[in-house]
PDB file of C-alpha atoms in Angstrom:
ATOM      1  CA  MET A  27     -14.522   0.030   8.144  1.00  0.00           C
ATOM      2  CA  LYS A  28     -12.414  -0.329   5.007  1.00  0.00           C
ATOM      3  CA  ILE A  29     -10.383   2.837   4.573  1.00  0.00           C
ATOM      4  CA  LEU A  30      -8.141   3.712   1.639  1.00  0.00           C
ATOM      5  CA  ILE A  31      -5.502   6.401   2.161  1.00  0.00           C
ATOM      6  CA  LEU A  32      -4.133   8.107  -0.936  1.00  0.00           C
ATOM      7  CA  GLY A  33      -0.500   9.099  -0.420  1.00  0.00           C
ATOM      8  CA  ALA A  34       2.125   7.648   1.901  1.00  0.00           C
ATOM      9  CA  GLY A  35       3.729  10.935   2.898  1.00  0.00           C
ATOM     10  CA  LYS A  36       3.939  12.189   6.477  1.00  0.00           C
ATOM     11  CA  MET A  37       0.219  12.920   6.857  1.00  0.00           C
ATOM     12  CA  GLY A  38      -0.811   9.757   5.020  1.00  0.00           C
ATOM     13  CA  SER A  39       1.426   7.677   7.277  1.00  0.00           C
ATOM     14  CA  PHE A  40       0.101   9.539  10.309  1.00  0.00           C
ATOM     15  CA  PHE A  41      -3.508   8.675   9.440  1.00  0.00           C
ATOM     16  CA  CYS A  42      -2.493   5.095   8.688  1.00  0.00           C
ATOM     17  CA  ASP A  43      -0.922   4.735  12.134  1.00  0.00           C
ATOM     18  CA  LEU A  44      -3.954   6.383  13.695  1.00  0.00           C
ATOM     19  CA  LEU A  45      -6.589   4.213  12.022  1.00  0.00           C
ATOM     20  CA  SER A  46      -5.012   0.863  11.232  1.00  0.00           C
ATOM     21  CA  PHE A  47      -5.621  -0.790  14.605  1.00  0.00           C
ATOM     22  CA  ASP A  48      -9.365  -0.120  14.524  1.00  0.00           C
ATOM     23  CA  HIS A  49     -10.066  -0.379  10.788  1.00  0.00           C
ATOM     24  CA  ASP A  50      -9.032  -2.318   7.699  1.00  0.00           C
ATOM     25  CA  VAL A  51      -6.638   0.191   6.132  1.00  0.00           C
ATOM     26  CA  ALA A  52      -4.904   0.230   2.768  1.00  0.00           C
ATOM     27  CA  VAL A  53      -2.437   2.871   1.588  1.00  0.00           C
ATOM     28  CA  TYR A  54      -1.924   3.671  -2.092  1.00  0.00           C
ATOM     29  CA  ASP A  55       1.133   5.457  -3.401  1.00  0.00           C
ATOM     30  CA  PRO A  56       2.489   5.191  -6.959  1.00  0.00           C
ATOM     31  CA  ASN A  57       6.014   5.273  -5.502  1.00  0.00           C
ATOM     32  CA  PRO A  58       6.523   1.854  -3.845  1.00  0.00           C
ATOM     33  CA  GLU A  59       9.543   3.115  -1.903  1.00  0.00           C
ATOM     34  CA  ARG A  60       7.342   5.431   0.159  1.00  0.00           C
ATOM     35  CA  LEU A  61       5.207   2.461   1.218  1.00  0.00           C
ATOM     36  CA  ARG A  62       8.152   1.056   3.176  1.00  0.00           C
ATOM     37  CA  PHE A  63       7.278   3.432   6.000  1.00  0.00           C
ATOM     38  CA  THR A  64       3.674   2.241   6.400  1.00  0.00           C
ATOM     39  CA  PHE A  65       2.797  -0.562   8.806  1.00  0.00           C
ATOM     40  CA  ASN A  66      -0.188  -2.692   9.820  1.00  0.00           C
ATOM     41  CA  CYS A  67      -1.953  -2.027   6.513  1.00  0.00           C
ATOM     42  CA  GLN A  68      -2.249  -3.231   2.948  1.00  0.00           C
ATOM     43  CA  ARG A  69       0.112  -1.491   0.536  1.00  0.00           C
ATOM     44  CA  PHE A  70      -0.991  -0.676  -3.001  1.00  0.00           C
ATOM     45  CA  SER A  71       1.232   0.746  -5.718  1.00  0.00           C
ATOM     46  CA  SER A  72      -1.336   0.114  -8.468  1.00  0.00           C
ATOM     47  CA  LEU A  73      -4.877   1.468  -8.523  1.00  0.00           C
ATOM     48  CA  ASP A  74      -6.102  -1.858  -9.876  1.00  0.00           C
ATOM     49  CA  GLU A  75      -5.515  -3.259  -6.394  1.00  0.00           C
ATOM     50  CA  VAL A  76      -8.185  -0.891  -5.067  1.00  0.00           C
ATOM     51  CA  ASP A  77     -10.904  -2.742  -7.014  1.00  0.00           C
ATOM     52  CA  ASP A  78     -10.887  -5.814  -4.779  1.00  0.00           C
ATOM     53  CA  PHE A  79     -10.373  -3.801  -1.599  1.00  0.00           C
ATOM     54  CA  ASN A  80     -13.609  -1.837  -2.238  1.00  0.00           C
ATOM     55  CA  PRO A  81     -13.088   0.901   0.395  1.00  0.00           C
ATOM     56  CA  GLN A  82     -15.962   2.527   2.243  1.00  0.00           C
ATOM     57  CA  LEU A  83     -13.971   5.695   2.932  1.00  0.00           C
ATOM     58  CA  VAL A  84     -11.163   7.290   0.918  1.00  0.00           C
ATOM     59  CA  ILE A  85      -8.860   9.740   2.715  1.00  0.00           C
ATOM     60  CA  ASN A  86      -6.923  11.812   0.213  1.00  0.00           C
ATOM     61  CA  ALA A  87      -3.588  12.679   1.840  1.00  0.00           C
ATOM     62  CA  SER A  88      -1.844  13.610  -1.406  1.00  0.00           C
ATOM     63  CA  THR A  89      -0.005  16.917  -1.540  1.00  0.00           C
ATOM     64  CA  VAL A  90      -2.188  19.902  -2.429  1.00  0.00           C
ATOM     65  CA  LYS A  91      -0.862  20.002  -5.988  1.00  0.00           C
ATOM     66  CA  TYR A  92      -2.148  16.486  -6.683  1.00  0.00           C
ATOM     67  CA  THR A  93      -5.313  16.311  -4.535  1.00  0.00           C
ATOM     68  CA  LEU A  94      -7.761  16.610  -7.428  1.00  0.00           C
ATOM     69  CA  ASP A  95      -5.678  14.414  -9.741  1.00  0.00           C
ATOM     70  CA  ALA A  96      -5.557  11.675  -7.096  1.00  0.00           C
ATOM     71  CA  PHE A  97      -9.334  11.765  -6.687  1.00  0.00           C
ATOM     72  CA  LYS A  98      -9.931  11.626 -10.430  1.00  0.00           C
ATOM     73  CA  ALA A  99      -7.522   8.695 -10.817  1.00  0.00           C
ATOM     74  CA  VAL A 100      -9.131   6.587  -8.095  1.00  0.00           C
ATOM     75  CA  LEU A 101     -12.789   7.264  -8.963  1.00  0.00           C
ATOM     76  CA  PRO A 102     -13.093   4.438 -11.581  1.00  0.00           C
ATOM     77  CA  HIS A 103     -11.925   1.952  -8.930  1.00  0.00           C
ATOM     78  CA  LEU A 104     -14.500   2.840  -6.269  1.00  0.00           C
ATOM     79  CA  GLY A 105     -17.921   1.470  -5.502  1.00  0.00           C
ATOM     80  CA  PRO A 106     -20.896   3.872  -5.638  1.00  0.00           C
ATOM     81  CA  THR A 107     -21.246   4.141  -1.847  1.00  0.00           C
ATOM     82  CA  ALA A 108     -17.626   5.069  -1.096  1.00  0.00           C
ATOM     83  CA  ILE A 109     -17.286   8.362   0.779  1.00  0.00           C
ATOM     84  CA  LEU A 110     -14.535  10.684  -0.434  1.00  0.00           C
ATOM     85  CA  SER A 111     -12.606  12.826   2.022  1.00  0.00           C
ATOM     86  CA  ASP A 112      -9.739  15.269   1.895  1.00  0.00           C
ATOM     87  CA  ILE A 113      -7.541  16.894   4.530  1.00  0.00           C
ATOM     88  CA  ALA A 114      -6.247  19.635   2.233  1.00  0.00           C
ATOM     89  CA  SER A 115      -5.261  23.012   3.644  1.00  0.00           C
ATOM     90  CA  VAL A 116      -6.258  24.601   0.329  1.00  0.00           C
ATOM     91  CA  LYS A 117      -9.789  23.764  -0.825  1.00  0.00           C
ATOM     92  CA  THR A 118      -9.523  25.410  -4.259  1.00  0.00           C
ATOM     93  CA  GLY A 119     -11.529  23.394  -6.798  1.00  0.00           C
ATOM     94  CA  LEU A 120     -12.792  20.850  -4.269  1.00  0.00           C
ATOM     95  CA  PRO A 121     -16.370  22.163  -3.832  1.00  0.00           C
ATOM     96  CA  GLU A 122     -16.861  21.999  -7.599  1.00  0.00           C
ATOM     97  CA  PHE A 123     -15.323  18.531  -7.779  1.00  0.00           C
ATOM     98  CA  TYR A 124     -17.482  17.150  -4.994  1.00  0.00           C
ATOM     99  CA  ALA A 125     -20.609  18.618  -6.566  1.00  0.00           C
ATOM    100  CA  SER A 126     -20.029  16.606  -9.763  1.00  0.00           C
ATOM    101  CA  CYS A 127     -18.223  13.445  -8.628  1.00  0.00           C
ATOM    102  CA  GLY A 128     -21.314  11.389  -7.760  1.00  0.00           C
ATOM    103  CA  HIS A 129     -20.034  10.420  -4.287  1.00  0.00           C
ATOM    104  CA  SER A 130     -20.777  11.591  -0.779  1.00  0.00           C
ATOM    105  CA  PHE A 131     -17.898  13.550   0.703  1.00  0.00           C
ATOM    106  CA  VAL A 132     -16.459  14.947   3.891  1.00  0.00           C
ATOM    107  CA  SER A 133     -13.804  17.646   3.873  1.00  0.00           C
ATOM    108  CA  THR A 134     -11.669  18.493   6.899  1.00  0.00           C
ATOM    109  CA  HIS A 135      -8.528  20.432   7.648  1.00  0.00           C
ATOM    110  CA  PRO A 136      -6.278  19.320  10.506  1.00  0.00           C
ATOM    111  CA  MET A 137      -4.721  22.671  11.398  1.00  0.00           C
ATOM    112  CA  PHE A 138      -1.335  21.170  12.065  1.00  0.00           C
ATOM    113  CA  GLY A 139       1.401  19.704   9.931  1.00  0.00           C
ATOM    114  CA  PRO A 140       4.509  17.608  10.312  1.00  0.00           C
ATOM    115  CA  THR A 141       6.793  20.639  10.067  1.00  0.00           C
ATOM    116  CA  PHE A 142       5.819  22.407  13.295  1.00  0.00           C
ATOM    117  CA  ALA A 143       3.417  20.165  15.220  1.00  0.00           C
ATOM    118  CA  SER A 144       4.333  17.223  17.405  1.00  0.00           C
ATOM    119  CA  LEU A 145       2.134  14.494  15.959  1.00  0.00           C
ATOM    120  CA  SER A 146       2.430  12.564  19.211  1.00  0.00           C
ATOM    121  CA  ASN A 147       0.876  15.398  21.242  1.00  0.00           C
ATOM    122  CA  LEU A 148      -1.862  17.406  19.524  1.00  0.00           C
ATOM    123  CA  SER A 149      -3.835  18.602  22.541  1.00  0.00           C
ATOM    124  CA  ASN A 150      -3.133  22.252  21.712  1.00  0.00           C
ATOM    125  CA  GLU A 151      -3.944  21.936  17.997  1.00  0.00           C
ATOM    126  CA  ASN A 152      -7.141  22.560  16.016  1.00  0.00           C
ATOM    127  CA  ALA A 153      -9.154  20.995  13.223  1.00  0.00           C
ATOM    128  CA  ILE A 154     -11.828  22.302  10.880  1.00  0.00           C
ATOM    129  CA  ILE A 155     -14.699  20.170   9.550  1.00  0.00           C
ATOM    130  CA  ILE A 156     -16.516  21.533   6.499  1.00  0.00           C
ATOM    131  CA  SER A 157     -20.235  21.780   7.217  1.00  0.00           C
ATOM    132  CA  GLU A 158     -21.384  20.894   3.679  1.00  0.00           C
ATOM    133  CA  GLY A 159     -20.063  17.337   4.025  1.00  0.00           C
ATOM    134  CA  ASP A 160     -21.867  14.036   4.537  1.00  0.00           C
ATOM    135  CA  HIS A 161     -23.333  13.671   8.043  1.00  0.00           C
ATOM    136  CA  LEU A 162     -21.852  10.236   8.786  1.00  0.00           C
ATOM    137  CA  GLY A 163     -18.507  11.328   7.400  1.00  0.00           C
ATOM    138  CA  LYS A 164     -18.498  14.360   9.677  1.00  0.00           C
ATOM    139  CA  VAL A 165     -19.384  12.162  12.666  1.00  0.00           C
ATOM    140  CA  PHE A 166     -16.441   9.875  11.836  1.00  0.00           C
ATOM    141  CA  PHE A 167     -13.901  12.697  11.711  1.00  0.00           C
ATOM    142  CA  ARG A 168     -15.372  14.517  14.702  1.00  0.00           C
ATOM    143  CA  ASP A 169     -14.918  11.343  16.746  1.00  0.00           C
ATOM    144  CA  LEU A 170     -11.409  10.812  15.356  1.00  0.00           C
ATOM    145  CA  TYR A 171     -10.271  14.363  16.066  1.00  0.00           C
ATOM    146  CA  SER A 172     -11.901  14.344  19.503  1.00  0.00           C
ATOM    147  CA  ARG A 173      -9.840  11.283  20.428  1.00  0.00           C
ATOM    148  CA  LEU A 174      -6.748  13.318  19.523  1.00  0.00           C
ATOM    149  CA  HIS A 175      -7.995  16.059  21.884  1.00  0.00           C
ATOM    150  CA  LEU A 176      -8.112  18.571  19.048  1.00  0.00           C
ATOM    151  CA  HIS A 177     -10.261  21.679  19.276  1.00  0.00           C
ATOM    152  CA  ILE A 178     -12.834  21.328  16.473  1.00  0.00           C
ATOM    153  CA  GLU A 179     -14.702  24.021  14.555  1.00  0.00           C
ATOM    154  CA  GLU A 180     -17.249  23.478  11.792  1.00  0.00           C
ATOM    155  CA  TYR A 181     -17.079  25.974   8.916  1.00  0.00           C
ATOM    156  CA  THR A 182     -18.474  26.234   5.414  1.00  0.00           C
ATOM    157  CA  PHE A 183     -16.014  26.096   2.528  1.00  0.00           C
ATOM    158  CA  GLU A 184     -16.201  29.894   2.300  1.00  0.00           C
ATOM    159  CA  GLU A 185     -15.627  30.383   6.024  1.00  0.00           C
ATOM    160  CA  HIS A 186     -12.688  27.979   5.863  1.00  0.00           C
ATOM    161  CA  ASP A 187     -11.010  29.996   3.116  1.00  0.00           C
ATOM    162  CA  LEU A 188     -11.470  33.217   5.111  1.00  0.00           C
ATOM    163  CA  THR A 189      -9.958  31.571   8.178  1.00  0.00           C
ATOM    164  CA  ILE A 190      -6.979  30.262   6.233  1.00  0.00           C
ATOM    165  CA  ALA A 191      -6.326  33.693   4.717  1.00  0.00           C
ATOM    166  CA  TYR A 192      -6.065  35.049   8.263  1.00  0.00           C
ATOM    167  CA  SER A 193      -4.422  32.200  10.167  1.00  0.00           C
ATOM    168  CA  LEU A 194      -1.951  31.029   7.509  1.00  0.00           C
ATOM    169  CA  SER A 195      -1.478  33.805   4.957  1.00  0.00           C
ATOM    170  CA  ILE A 196      -0.560  36.458   7.535  1.00  0.00           C
ATOM    171  CA  PRO A 197       2.147  34.431   9.340  1.00  0.00           C
ATOM    172  CA  PHE A 198       3.395  33.007   6.040  1.00  0.00           C
ATOM    173  CA  ALA A 199       3.708  36.471   4.502  1.00  0.00           C
ATOM    174  CA  SER A 200       5.299  37.947   7.636  1.00  0.00           C
ATOM    175  CA  THR A 201       7.853  35.137   7.761  1.00  0.00           C
ATOM    176  CA  LEU A 202       8.674  35.499   4.067  1.00  0.00           C
ATOM    177  CA  VAL A 203       9.251  39.239   4.494  1.00  0.00           C
ATOM    178  CA  PHE A 204      11.504  38.603   7.508  1.00  0.00           C
ATOM    179  CA  ALA A 205      13.509  35.961   5.656  1.00  0.00           C
ATOM    180  CA  SER A 206      13.798  38.038   2.482  1.00  0.00           C
ATOM    181  CA  THR A 207      15.494  40.907   4.370  1.00  0.00           C
ATOM    182  CA  MET A 208      17.573  38.694   6.663  1.00  0.00           C
ATOM    183  CA  LYS A 209      21.366  38.695   6.790  1.00  0.00           C
ATOM    184  CA  HIS A 210      23.587  36.060   8.372  1.00  0.00           C
ATOM    185  CA  GLN A 211      24.269  36.701  12.062  1.00  0.00           C
ATOM    186  CA  ASP A 212      27.394  35.348  13.731  1.00  0.00           C
ATOM    187  CA  ALA A 213      25.955  35.974  17.201  1.00  0.00           C
ATOM    188  CA  PRO A 214      22.153  35.905  16.832  1.00  0.00           C
ATOM    189  CA  GLY A 215      19.883  36.719  19.752  1.00  0.00           C
ATOM    190  CA  THR A 216      17.150  34.428  21.035  1.00  0.00           C
ATOM    191  CA  THR A 217      14.335  36.217  19.197  1.00  0.00           C
ATOM    192  CA  PHE A 218      16.252  36.128  15.918  1.00  0.00           C
ATOM    193  CA  LYS A 219      16.952  32.402  16.315  1.00  0.00           C
ATOM    194  CA  ARG A 220      13.276  31.687  16.964  1.00  0.00           C
ATOM    195  CA  HIS A 221      12.282  33.598  13.846  1.00  0.00           C
ATOM    196  CA  MET A 222      14.955  31.737  11.932  1.00  0.00           C
ATOM    197  CA  ALA A 223      13.581  28.381  13.063  1.00  0.00           C
ATOM    198  CA  ILE A 224      10.102  29.364  11.891  1.00  0.00           C
ATOM    199  CA  ALA A 225      11.476  30.570   8.550  1.00  0.00           C
ATOM    200  CA  ASP A 226      13.478  27.366   8.046  1.00  0.00           C
ATOM    201  CA  GLY A 227      10.386  25.284   8.767  1.00  0.00           C
ATOM    202  CA  LEU A 228       8.233  27.324   6.415  1.00  0.00           C
ATOM    203  CA  MET A 229      10.741  27.109   3.579  1.00  0.00           C
ATOM    204  CA  SER A 230      10.864  23.324   3.927  1.00  0.00           C
ATOM    205  CA  GLU A 231       7.231  23.220   2.803  1.00  0.00           C
ATOM    206  CA  ASP A 232       6.308  22.517  -0.814  1.00  0.00           C
ATOM    207  CA  ASP A 233       6.493  25.642  -3.019  1.00  0.00           C
ATOM    208  CA  TYR A 234       3.126  24.834  -4.578  1.00  0.00           C
ATOM    209  CA  LEU A 235       1.466  24.643  -1.143  1.00  0.00           C
ATOM    210  CA  LEU A 236       2.928  27.990  -0.090  1.00  0.00           C
ATOM    211  CA  SER A 237       1.834  29.590  -3.354  1.00  0.00           C
ATOM    212  CA  GLU A 238      -1.704  28.223  -3.197  1.00  0.00           C
ATOM    213  CA  ILE A 239      -2.193  29.368   0.393  1.00  0.00           C
ATOM    214  CA  LEU A 240      -0.972  32.850  -0.497  1.00  0.00           C
ATOM    215  CA  PHE A 241      -3.074  32.866  -3.686  1.00  0.00           C
ATOM    216  CA  ASN A 242      -6.228  32.488  -1.585  1.00  0.00           C
ATOM    217  CA  PRO A 243      -8.571  35.248  -2.893  1.00  0.00           C
ATOM    218  CA  ASN A 244      -8.844  36.610   0.654  1.00  0.00           C
ATOM    219  CA  THR A 245      -5.089  37.005   1.166  1.00  0.00           C
ATOM    220  CA  SER A 246      -4.707  40.365  -0.568  1.00  0.00           C
ATOM    221  CA  SER A 247      -6.874  42.199   1.969  1.00  0.00           C
ATOM    222  CA  GLN A 248      -4.870  40.657   4.812  1.00  0.00           C
ATOM    223  CA  LEU A 249      -1.606  41.740   3.203  1.00  0.00           C
ATOM    224  CA  SER A 250      -3.001  45.275   2.933  1.00  0.00           C
ATOM    225  CA  LYS A 251      -3.553  45.271   6.701  1.00  0.00           C
ATOM    226  CA  ILE A 252       0.069  44.207   7.245  1.00  0.00           C
ATOM    227  CA  SER A 253       1.248  46.936   4.893  1.00  0.00           C
ATOM    228  CA  ASP A 254      -0.835  49.588   6.661  1.00  0.00           C
ATOM    229  CA  LYS A 255       0.390  48.601  10.123  1.00  0.00           C
ATOM    230  CA  LEU A 256       4.000  48.464   8.914  1.00  0.00           C
ATOM    231  CA  ALA A 257       3.669  51.942   7.401  1.00  0.00           C
ATOM    232  CA  GLU A 258       2.254  53.225  10.692  1.00  0.00           C
ATOM    233  CA  LEU A 259       5.117  51.669  12.648  1.00  0.00           C
ATOM    234  CA  LYS A 260       7.689  53.102  10.246  1.00  0.00           C
ATOM    235  CA  GLU A 261       6.234  56.596  10.658  1.00  0.00           C
ATOM    236  CA  ILE A 262       6.364  56.264  14.467  1.00  0.00           C
ATOM    237  CA  VAL A 263       9.991  55.127  14.293  1.00  0.00           C
ATOM    238  CA  ASP A 264      10.960  57.870  11.825  1.00  0.00           C
ATOM    239  CA  THR A 265       9.439  60.588  14.062  1.00  0.00           C
ATOM    240  CA  ARG A 266      10.614  58.942  17.308  1.00  0.00           C
ATOM    241  CA  ASP A 267       7.144  59.565  18.743  1.00  0.00           C
ATOM    242  CA  SER A 268       7.162  57.882  22.169  1.00  0.00           C
ATOM    243  CA  GLU A 269       3.476  58.455  22.877  1.00  0.00           C
ATOM    244  CA  ARG A 270       2.347  56.898  19.604  1.00  0.00           C
ATOM    245  CA  MET A 271       4.771  54.020  20.119  1.00  0.00           C
ATOM    246  CA  LYS A 272       3.283  53.292  23.535  1.00  0.00           C
ATOM    247  CA  ALA A 273      -0.237  53.390  22.077  1.00  0.00           C
ATOM    248  CA  TYR A 274       0.866  51.079  19.257  1.00  0.00           C
ATOM    249  CA  LEU A 275       2.415  48.588  21.697  1.00  0.00           C
ATOM    250  CA  ASP A 276      -0.695  48.711  23.905  1.00  0.00           C
ATOM    251  CA  ARG A 277      -2.888  47.832  20.911  1.00  0.00           C
ATOM    252  CA  VAL A 278      -0.602  44.904  20.086  1.00  0.00           C
ATOM    253  CA  ARG A 279      -0.830  43.618  23.651  1.00  0.00           C
ATOM    254  CA  ASP A 280      -4.622  43.907  23.525  1.00  0.00           C
ATOM    255  CA  ASN A 281      -4.651  41.844  20.314  1.00  0.00           C
ATOM    256  CA  LEU A 282      -2.676  39.102  22.047  1.00  0.00           C
ATOM    257  CA  LYS A 283      -5.151  38.712  24.899  1.00  0.00           C
TER     258      LYS A 283
END
């Protein structure tokens, strides 16, 4: 299959490495310097080069901020049967785009990123495939993710957004609150250092990505839950209520099962 990857960043390069030995792969990036880190593929720095390549599948690995712009830019250079795909963690605007673009599509979300995951060992990671997508496209990505030993779930766009509000917005918000109240420690404990490592990794992400994940319409209700539980914990601490503290800790342990 002829596959065009949009974006030669970490995820674009990862998919190039993953696919290039079984498929005819080309990578497009407007910054030629980023193409130096792609191998065993054709390298395009101009969209005009896509015309002759005539891809059957386009994998949009651009950063979230430019996902829609990248699709719109490449559309005039694609044949009518090309399947569009994205791996975006934020699907805002994509359902509407796909509905009007005139191409079949498949949308997935590998629930791992280059910041925290080991891309060489993904057996404990997950992936979401959006159910509204093209059947053959979904089969392709299901097979691809299965070969990586990922756990796969199939959700609608709406279910995906709800999941992201829970699985990303809560830890993101909790980490931001921790980091915003943090002071330098000359002799930090193990737990503090682990939280610090998570905070450092999170803050290395693109500001636009962090904002868009937190701007998910479902995030506010999740933040309210954090606020309520924090208020409860503060009251327990203020009153030094040992019985309520034990009950609180027992509930937390139950949640972790």
